[in-house]
Coordinates of C-alpha atoms in Angstrom, one line a residue:
Chain A
M1 CA 92.2 152.2 103.0
E2 CA 92.2 151.2 99.3
R3 CA 89.1 151.9 97.3
L4 CA 87.9 151.0 93.9
S5 CA 85.0 152.3 91.9
I6 CA 83.8 150.6 88.8
W7 CA 81.0 151.7 86.5
A8 CA 79.7 150.7 83.1
P9 CA 77.9 153.5 81.2
D10 CA 75.0 152.7 79.0
G11 CA 74.7 154.2 75.5
L12 CA 77.5 152.9 73.3
P13 CA 76.1 152.6 69.8
E14 CA 76.0 149.2 68.0
I15 CA 79.6 148.9 66.6
S16 CA 80.2 148.2 62.9
P17 CA 83.3 147.3 60.9
G18 CA 85.5 150.3 60.4
D19 CA 84.2 152.3 63.3
D20 CA 86.8 154.2 65.2
L21 CA 86.3 152.5 68.6
G22 CA 88.6 154.8 70.5
E23 CA 86.5 157.8 69.3
L24 CA 83.2 156.1 70.1
V25 CA 84.4 155.2 73.6
A26 CA 85.7 158.7 74.1
D27 CA 82.3 160.1 73.1
L28 CA 80.6 157.8 75.6
L29 CA 82.9 158.7 78.4
T30 CA 83.0 162.4 77.9
G31 CA 79.2 162.4 77.8
Q32 CA 79.0 161.2 81.4
D33 CA 78.5 163.5 84.4
E34 CA 81.8 165.1 85.4
P35 CA 82.7 162.7 88.3
D36 CA 82.4 159.7 85.9
R37 CA 84.6 161.2 83.1
P38 CA 87.9 159.4 83.1
R39 CA 90.8 161.0 84.9
D40 CA 94.5 160.3 85.0
G41 CA 95.1 156.9 86.6
D42 CA 91.7 155.4 85.5
V43 CA 91.5 152.2 83.5
V44 CA 89.0 151.8 80.6
V45 CA 88.0 148.3 80.0
V46 CA 86.3 147.1 76.8
T47 CA 85.1 143.7 75.7
S48 CA 86.9 142.0 72.8
K49 CA 83.4 141.7 71.2
I50 CA 83.2 145.4 70.4
V51 CA 86.9 145.5 69.4
S52 CA 86.4 142.6 67.0
K53 CA 83.3 144.3 65.5
A54 CA 85.1 147.6 64.9
E55 CA 88.1 145.7 63.4
G56 CA 85.8 143.8 61.0
R57 CA 86.4 140.4 62.5
V58 CA 82.8 139.4 61.8
I59 CA 83.0 136.8 59.1
A60 CA 80.4 134.9 57.1
A61 CA 80.5 131.4 58.4
A62 CA 77.8 128.9 57.5
D63 CA 79.8 126.5 59.6
R64 CA 80.9 127.7 63.0
E65 CA 82.9 124.4 63.4
Q66 CA 85.0 125.3 60.3
A67 CA 85.7 128.8 61.8
I68 CA 86.9 127.2 65.0
T69 CA 89.2 124.8 63.0
D70 CA 90.6 127.8 61.1
E71 CA 91.4 129.6 64.3
T72 CA 93.0 126.6 65.9
V73 CA 96.8 126.3 66.2
R74 CA 96.8 123.2 68.4
V75 CA 94.0 121.0 69.8
V76 CA 94.4 120.6 73.6
A77 CA 91.3 118.5 74.5
Q78 CA 88.0 117.6 72.9
R79 CA 84.9 115.8 73.8
Q80 CA 81.9 114.7 71.7
R81 CA 78.6 115.0 73.6
P82 CA 75.4 113.4 72.2
G83 CA 73.3 116.0 70.4
L84 CA 75.7 118.8 70.9
P85 CA 78.5 120.3 68.8
P86 CA 81.8 118.9 69.8
L87 CA 83.6 120.7 72.7
R88 CA 87.0 121.7 71.5
I89 CA 89.5 123.3 73.8
V90 CA 92.3 124.6 71.6
E91 CA 95.2 127.0 71.6
N92 CA 94.4 129.8 69.2
K93 CA 96.6 132.2 67.2
L94 CA 97.0 134.4 70.3
G95 CA 98.4 131.6 72.4
L96 CA 95.1 131.5 74.4
V97 CA 93.7 128.1 75.3
M98 CA 90.0 128.5 75.0
A99 CA 86.9 126.5 74.2
A100 CA 85.9 127.0 70.5
A101 CA 89.2 129.0 70.0
G102 CA 87.4 132.1 71.2
V103 CA 85.1 132.1 68.2
D104 CA 81.8 133.7 69.2
A105 CA 78.4 133.1 67.5
S106 CA 76.3 135.1 70.0
N107 CA 75.4 138.7 69.4
T108 CA 76.3 138.5 65.7
P109 CA 73.8 138.3 62.8
E110 CA 72.7 134.8 61.8
G111 CA 75.2 133.1 59.5
T112 CA 78.2 135.0 60.9
V113 CA 80.7 134.5 63.7
L114 CA 83.0 136.9 65.5
L115 CA 86.7 136.1 65.7
L116 CA 88.9 137.6 68.4
P117 CA 91.0 140.7 67.5
V118 CA 94.1 139.9 65.5
D119 CA 96.3 141.4 68.3
P120 CA 94.3 142.6 71.3
D121 CA 97.4 144.3 72.8
V122 CA 97.7 146.4 69.7
S123 CA 94.0 147.1 69.8
A124 CA 94.5 148.2 73.4
R125 CA 97.3 150.5 72.5
T126 CA 95.3 152.1 69.7
I127 CA 92.3 152.8 72.0
R128 CA 94.6 154.1 74.7
A129 CA 96.2 156.6 72.3
A130 CA 92.8 157.8 71.1
L131 CA 91.5 158.2 74.7
A132 CA 94.7 159.9 75.9
Q133 CA 94.4 162.4 73.1
R134 CA 90.6 163.0 73.2
L135 CA 90.5 163.2 77.0
G136 CA 93.7 165.1 77.5
L137 CA 95.1 162.4 79.8
R138 CA 98.7 161.3 80.3
R139 CA 98.1 158.2 82.2
I140 CA 95.2 156.0 81.2
G141 CA 95.1 152.2 81.1
V142 CA 93.1 150.1 78.6
V143 CA 92.2 146.5 79.1
V144 CA 90.5 144.3 76.4
T145 CA 88.5 141.4 78.0
D146 CA 87.1 138.0 76.9
T147 CA 85.2 135.3 78.7
A148 CA 86.9 132.0 79.4
G149 CA 86.4 128.7 81.1
R150 CA 88.8 127.1 83.6
P151 CA 89.7 123.5 84.2
W152 CA 88.5 122.2 87.6
R153 CA 85.9 125.0 88.1
D154 CA 82.5 125.3 86.6
A155 CA 81.2 128.6 85.1
L156 CA 83.1 131.3 83.4
V157 CA 85.1 134.4 84.3
D158 CA 86.4 137.3 82.2
I159 CA 90.1 137.6 81.6
A160 CA 92.3 140.2 80.0
I161 CA 93.4 139.3 76.4
G162 CA 94.9 142.7 75.7
C163 CA 96.1 145.7 77.7
A164 CA 98.1 148.9 77.4
G165 CA 99.2 151.5 79.9
I166 CA 98.8 149.2 82.8
A167 CA 101.2 146.7 84.4
P168 CA 99.6 143.3 83.7
T169 CA 101.0 141.8 86.9
D170 CA 101.9 142.8 90.4
D171 CA 105.1 141.1 91.2
L172 CA 105.5 140.5 95.0
R173 CA 108.6 138.3 94.7
G174 CA 111.2 139.6 97.0
S175 CA 108.7 141.1 99.5
V176 CA 108.3 139.5 102.8
D177 CA 105.4 138.8 105.1
A178 CA 104.8 140.1 108.6
H179 CA 107.1 137.4 110.0
G180 CA 110.0 138.3 107.6
R181 CA 109.5 135.2 105.5
P182 CA 109.3 135.4 101.7
L183 CA 105.7 135.6 100.4
N184 CA 105.0 132.4 98.6
V185 CA 102.3 134.1 96.7
T186 CA 104.4 135.9 94.1
V187 CA 102.8 137.3 91.0
T188 CA 99.2 138.5 90.8
A189 CA 97.4 138.7 87.4
V190 CA 96.2 142.2 88.0
V191 CA 94.6 142.7 84.6
D192 CA 92.8 139.4 84.8
E193 CA 91.3 140.5 88.1
I194 CA 90.4 143.9 86.6
A195 CA 88.6 142.1 83.7
A196 CA 86.7 139.8 86.2
A197 CA 85.8 142.8 88.3
T198 CA 84.3 144.7 85.4
E199 CA 82.3 141.7 84.2
L200 CA 80.2 142.2 87.4
V201 CA 79.0 145.6 86.2
R202 CA 78.9 144.8 82.5
G203 CA 76.8 141.6 82.3
K204 CA 76.5 139.7 79.1
S205 CA 73.2 140.3 77.5
T206 CA 73.3 144.1 77.8
G207 CA 74.8 146.9 75.8
R208 CA 77.3 147.8 78.4
A209 CA 80.6 146.8 76.8
V210 CA 82.7 149.6 78.3
A211 CA 83.6 150.0 82.0
V212 CA 85.8 152.4 83.9
V213 CA 87.9 151.4 87.0
R214 CA 89.1 154.1 89.3
G215 CA 91.6 153.3 92.1
M216 CA 94.2 151.3 90.2
G217 CA 96.4 154.4 89.5
H218 CA 99.4 152.8 91.1
H219 CA 99.4 150.2 88.2
V220 CA 98.8 152.7 85.4
T221 CA 102.0 153.4 83.5
A222 CA 103.2 156.2 81.3
D223 CA 104.0 153.8 78.4
D224 CA 102.1 151.0 76.8
G225 CA 103.9 148.3 78.6
P226 CA 104.2 144.6 77.7
G227 CA 100.6 143.8 77.1
A228 CA 98.5 140.9 78.3
R229 CA 100.4 138.5 76.1
V230 CA 102.9 138.1 78.9
L231 CA 100.2 136.2 80.9
V232 CA 100.2 133.3 78.4
R233 CA 102.1 130.5 80.0
S234 CA 105.1 129.1 78.1
S235 CA 104.7 125.5 76.8
A236 CA 107.7 124.6 79.0
D237 CA 105.8 125.5 82.1
D238 CA 102.5 124.1 81.0
L239 CA 101.7 120.9 82.8
F240 CA 98.3 120.6 81.0
R241 CA 99.3 120.9 77.4
E242 CA 97.1 118.0 76.5
G243 CA 93.8 116.8 77.9
S244 CA 94.1 113.7 80.1
A245 CA 92.4 111.5 77.6
E246 CA 94.5 112.8 74.7
A247 CA 97.8 112.3 76.6
Y248 CA 96.7 108.9 77.8
A249 CA 95.8 107.8 74.3
R250 CA 99.1 109.0 72.9
G251 CA 100.9 107.1 75.7
L252 CA 98.9 104.0 75.0
A253 CA 99.7 104.1 71.3
D254 CA 103.4 104.7 72.0
G255 CA 103.5 101.9 74.6
R256 CA 101.9 99.4 72.2
A257 CA 104.3 100.4 69.4
D258 CA 107.3 100.0 71.9
A259 CA 106.2 96.6 72.8
G260 CA 104.8 95.7 69.4
P261 CA 105.9 93.4 66.6
A262 CA 109.6 94.1 67.2
S263 CA 109.4 92.7 70.7
Chain B
M1 CA 74.5 152.4 84.7
E2 CA 75.7 149.7 87.0
R3 CA 78.2 150.8 89.6
L4 CA 80.4 148.9 92.1
S5 CA 82.3 150.2 95.0
I6 CA 84.9 148.1 96.8
W7 CA 86.9 149.1 99.8
A8 CA 89.2 147.3 102.2
P9 CA 89.5 148.9 105.7
D10 CA 92.7 148.8 107.6
G11 CA 92.8 147.9 111.2
L12 CA 91.7 144.3 111.6
P13 CA 93.8 142.9 114.6
E14 CA 96.1 139.9 114.2
I15 CA 93.8 136.9 114.3
S16 CA 94.5 134.1 116.8
P17 CA 92.9 130.6 117.2
G18 CA 89.6 130.8 118.9
D19 CA 88.9 134.4 117.9
D20 CA 85.3 135.1 117.0
L21 CA 86.0 136.3 113.4
G22 CA 82.4 137.4 112.8
E23 CA 82.6 139.7 115.8
L24 CA 86.0 141.1 114.9
V25 CA 84.9 141.8 111.3
A26 CA 81.7 143.4 112.7
D27 CA 83.9 145.6 115.0
L28 CA 86.0 146.6 112.1
L29 CA 83.1 147.5 109.8
T30 CA 81.0 149.3 112.4
G31 CA 84.0 151.4 113.2
Q32 CA 84.1 152.9 109.7
D33 CA 82.6 156.2 108.7
E34 CA 78.9 155.9 108.1
P35 CA 78.9 155.6 104.3
D36 CA 81.4 152.7 104.6
R37 CA 79.4 150.7 107.1
P38 CA 77.7 147.7 105.5
R39 CA 74.1 148.0 104.3
D40 CA 71.6 145.5 103.1
G41 CA 72.8 144.1 99.8
D42 CA 76.5 144.5 100.5
V43 CA 79.0 141.6 100.3
V44 CA 81.7 141.2 102.9
V45 CA 84.8 139.4 101.6
V46 CA 87.3 137.8 103.8
T47 CA 90.5 135.9 103.0
S48 CA 90.7 132.2 103.9
K49 CA 93.9 133.1 105.8
I50 CA 92.1 134.9 108.6
V51 CA 89.3 132.3 108.6
S52 CA 91.9 129.6 109.0
K53 CA 93.7 131.4 111.8
A54 CA 90.5 132.0 113.7
E55 CA 89.5 128.4 113.3
G56 CA 92.9 127.2 114.6
R57 CA 94.1 125.7 111.4
V58 CA 97.7 126.8 112.1
I59 CA 99.6 123.6 112.7
A60 CA 103.1 122.8 113.7
A61 CA 104.8 121.4 110.7
A62 CA 108.5 121.0 110.5
D63 CA 107.9 119.6 107.1
R64 CA 105.6 121.6 104.8
E65 CA 105.8 118.8 102.3
Q66 CA 104.3 116.4 104.8
A67 CA 101.5 118.8 105.5
I68 CA 100.8 119.0 101.7
T69 CA 100.7 115.2 101.5
D70 CA 98.3 115.0 104.4
E71 CA 95.9 117.5 102.7
T72 CA 96.1 115.7 99.4
V73 CA 93.2 113.6 98.2
R74 CA 94.5 113.0 94.7
V75 CA 97.7 114.1 92.9
V76 CA 96.8 115.8 89.6
A77 CA 100.3 116.8 88.3
Q78 CA 103.7 117.3 89.7
R79 CA 107.1 118.5 88.6
Q80 CA 110.5 118.4 90.3
R81 CA 112.5 121.5 89.6
P82 CA 116.2 121.7 90.4
G83 CA 116.9 123.4 93.8
L84 CA 113.2 123.9 94.6
P85 CA 110.6 122.0 96.5
P86 CA 108.5 119.8 94.2
L87 CA 105.6 121.5 92.5
R88 CA 102.5 119.4 93.4
I89 CA 99.1 120.2 91.9
V90 CA 96.6 118.2 93.8
E91 CA 92.9 117.9 94.7
N92 CA 92.5 118.7 98.4
K93 CA 89.8 117.7 100.8
L94 CA 87.5 120.5 99.6
G95 CA 87.6 119.3 96.0
L96 CA 89.8 122.2 95.0
V97 CA 92.7 121.6 92.6
M98 CA 95.5 123.7 93.8
A99 CA 99.3 123.9 94.0
A100 CA 100.5 122.6 97.4
A101 CA 96.9 121.6 98.3
G102 CA 96.3 125.2 99.5
V103 CA 98.7 124.8 102.4
D104 CA 100.2 128.2 103.1
A105 CA 103.6 128.8 104.8
S106 CA 103.6 132.6 104.5
N107 CA 102.3 134.9 107.2
T108 CA 102.6 132.2 109.8
P109 CA 105.2 131.8 112.5
E110 CA 108.3 129.8 111.5
G111 CA 107.7 126.0 111.9
T112 CA 104.0 126.3 111.3
V113 CA 101.8 126.1 108.2
L114 CA 98.2 127.2 107.7
L115 CA 95.7 124.8 106.3
L116 CA 92.5 125.9 104.6
P117 CA 89.3 126.0 106.6
V118 CA 87.6 122.6 107.1
D119 CA 84.5 123.8 105.2
P120 CA 84.7 127.4 104.0
D121 CA 81.0 127.5 103.1
V122 CA 80.2 126.7 106.7
S123 CA 82.7 129.4 107.8
A124 CA 81.0 131.9 105.4
R125 CA 77.6 131.0 106.9
T126 CA 78.8 131.5 110.5
I127 CA 80.3 134.9 109.6
R128 CA 77.2 135.9 107.8
A129 CA 75.0 135.1 110.8
A130 CA 77.3 137.1 113.1
L131 CA 77.3 140.1 110.7
A132 CA 73.6 140.0 110.1
Q133 CA 72.9 140.1 113.8
R134 CA 75.5 142.6 114.8
L135 CA 74.8 145.0 111.9
G136 CA 71.1 144.4 112.0
L137 CA 70.9 143.5 108.3
R138 CA 68.6 141.0 106.6
R139 CA 70.5 140.6 103.3
I140 CA 74.3 140.5 103.5
G141 CA 76.6 138.2 101.5
V142 CA 79.9 136.7 102.7
V143 CA 82.6 135.4 100.4
V144 CA 85.8 133.5 101.6
T145 CA 88.7 133.8 99.2
D146 CA 91.9 132.1 98.4
T147 CA 94.6 132.6 95.8
A148 CA 95.0 130.1 93.0
G149 CA 97.0 129.4 89.9
R150 CA 95.5 128.5 86.5
P151 CA 96.7 126.2 83.8
W152 CA 97.7 128.0 80.6
R153 CA 98.0 131.4 82.3
D154 CA 100.9 132.7 84.4
A155 CA 100.3 134.6 87.7
L156 CA 97.6 134.1 90.3
V157 CA 94.1 135.3 90.9
D158 CA 91.8 135.1 93.9
I159 CA 88.8 132.8 93.8
A160 CA 85.9 132.1 96.1
I161 CA 86.3 128.9 98.2
G162 CA 83.3 129.7 100.4
C163 CA 80.2 131.9 100.3
A164 CA 76.9 132.4 102.0
G165 CA 74.0 134.8 101.2
I166 CA 75.0 135.3 97.6
A167 CA 74.2 133.4 94.5
P168 CA 77.6 131.9 93.4
T169 CA 76.7 132.0 89.7
D170 CA 74.8 134.1 87.3
D171 CA 72.9 131.7 85.0
L172 CA 72.2 133.3 81.7
R173 CA 71.1 130.0 80.0
G174 CA 67.7 130.6 78.4
S175 CA 68.4 134.3 77.7
V176 CA 68.9 135.5 74.2
D177 CA 71.2 138.1 72.6
A178 CA 70.1 141.2 70.7
H179 CA 69.6 139.0 67.6
G180 CA 67.3 136.5 69.4
R181 CA 69.9 133.8 69.4
P182 CA 70.7 131.8 72.6
L183 CA 73.7 133.3 74.5
N184 CA 76.5 130.8 74.2
V185 CA 78.1 132.3 77.3
T186 CA 75.9 130.6 79.9
V187 CA 77.0 130.7 83.5
T188 CA 79.2 133.3 85.1
A189 CA 81.2 132.5 88.3
V190 CA 80.0 135.7 90.1
V191 CA 81.7 134.9 93.4
D192 CA 85.0 134.1 91.8
E193 CA 84.8 137.5 90.0
I194 CA 84.0 139.2 93.4
A195 CA 87.0 137.4 95.0
A196 CA 89.3 138.6 92.1
A197 CA 87.9 142.2 92.3
T198 CA 88.6 142.5 96.0
E199 CA 92.1 141.2 95.7
L200 CA 92.8 144.4 93.8
V201 CA 92.2 146.5 97.0
R202 CA 93.4 143.9 99.5
G203 CA 96.9 143.2 98.2
K204 CA 98.9 140.4 99.7
S205 CA 101.5 141.7 102.1
T206 CA 99.2 144.1 104.0
G207 CA 96.8 143.7 106.9
R208 CA 93.8 144.3 104.7
A209 CA 92.1 140.9 104.9
V210 CA 88.5 142.2 104.7
A211 CA 86.8 144.0 101.9
V212 CA 83.3 145.2 101.2
V213 CA 81.6 145.2 97.8
R214 CA 78.6 147.4 97.3
G215 CA 76.5 147.2 94.1
M216 CA 75.9 143.4 93.9
G217 CA 72.6 143.5 95.8
H218 CA 70.8 141.8 93.0
H219 CA 72.9 138.7 93.8
V220 CA 72.5 138.8 97.6
T221 CA 70.0 136.3 98.8
A222 CA 67.8 136.0 101.9
D223 CA 69.1 132.5 102.7
D224 CA 72.6 131.1 102.8
G225 CA 72.4 129.4 99.4
P226 CA 74.4 126.5 98.0
G227 CA 77.9 127.9 98.7
A228 CA 81.0 128.1 96.6
R229 CA 81.3 124.3 96.6
V230 CA 79.0 124.2 93.5
L231 CA 81.8 125.7 91.5
V232 CA 83.9 122.6 91.8
R233 CA 83.7 120.8 88.5
S234 CA 82.6 117.2 88.7
S235 CA 85.1 114.5 87.7
A236 CA 82.9 113.5 84.8
D237 CA 83.2 116.9 83.3
D238 CA 86.9 117.3 84.0
L239 CA 89.0 117.0 80.9
F240 CA 92.2 117.8 82.9
R241 CA 91.9 115.3 85.7
E242 CA 95.6 114.3 85.2
G243 CA 98.5 116.3 84.1
S244 CA 99.6 115.6 80.5
A245 CA 102.8 113.8 81.7
E246 CA 101.0 111.7 84.2
A247 CA 98.3 110.7 81.8
Y248 CA 100.9 109.9 79.1
A249 CA 102.9 107.8 81.5
R250 CA 99.9 105.8 82.5
G251 CA 99.0 105.2 78.9
L252 CA 102.5 104.2 78.0
A253 CA 102.6 101.6 80.8
D254 CA 99.2 100.3 79.9
G255 CA 100.2 100.1 76.2
R256 CA 103.3 98.2 77.1
A257 CA 101.4 95.8 79.3
D258 CA 98.8 95.3 76.6
A259 CA 101.4 94.4 74.0
G260 CA 103.8 92.8 76.5
P261 CA 104.8 89.2 77.3
A262 CA 101.3 87.8 76.3
S263 CA 101.6 89.1 72.7

């Protein structure tokens, strides 16, 4: 029997630039009843929103669209809808393909937007070190989450954009099924599943930006590990590097040029 | 404080065609210690693999590739890799875009493959009715999961391909953040997040194909509800209806035709 417990304590104060987030999260967690205080093998999950706020990633931006442009490394797909801001799905500086580059204009003061952390894996390592020291733990995982859309499926799920002290994947390649055949399901995105699981207790409009997961100790590691960056698919393996309309338009232009005046 | 408990009991027997899965799951769950027996508001999560087995979706297939072709409604993207079977990402009869159409050749006897349930929402409703009756519960949710890849991110996560008695999404549109601004994160795919959460306790190579989630009672409904089918994005909203290479090739051909002999 495997068992997981996930809880999201209330009471984290509003986070401001320069706050020591690791200390504030440690304060929150040590203030819980004893059974809910983190133990070795637990995973502490925080939203990128509070990490960004602590790291001063709130910027004045009269124009959210300009902020998105600034965070964009590469446009993947876009669509203009009547009466709405353009939908832009882009690769951002973290290699993440997200709508609006991950720029967030909710839960920030008017006239400002929130950018993602500069390096959420580094943020996770910093929080992990603070928690390990304050809580006296040797093995504690940290995951930094954000909310993302998916092609082909409506609605959003949380994913892991940073992690430390936890193996980001569970690699089953080489194991066999009950019939001795290789498992064709090979690598599971464990930290993405942890991020999704904690969204269920965290909600969006509340102050619960921290969650604890107990029962994943077999994935918690003694070192920081590779981080969630390893989950970003390489461009060589990416069959959806451009939106269908964008790729078609590029093909059409190339085809016309091929067969154009020179032909 | 929100709190979620998730557990995956061992001991479900090997499932065979014609088995009454609802009864077998009820047997498994009523055999647990009292605190782990389902209560009103719990969600019971089962893998599509055992649903398919019970529904007799194991078919003889000397050629897995032919089975994938038969399940394909529309090819989205494909890639031929040296020494490997072709990678085919297709829309299947359920509207799901998946590698290999969701056809599974692991954990089945040699020479057979496992197809997805004909209608996993109907499967979920049937299991829910059996559980509600056997367990004497009025409100119990059921989710049927499968494992899927995602563009742009490596590794796999579990998603919900069927559900009953649980609201598939959490619609936050209309709610406001702490600053009174509309939340730009609007609709959360709750049942996908539940599927992902339970994968963490279920694993892949084990016999744990059933999990219980306690703490989502606010999403459990008195009726079956719309099912997980509502999470399939409409083609009008799908910016990745074709792989980049496929869309480019179509554009190139059209461009050459445009500018061809007639020009």
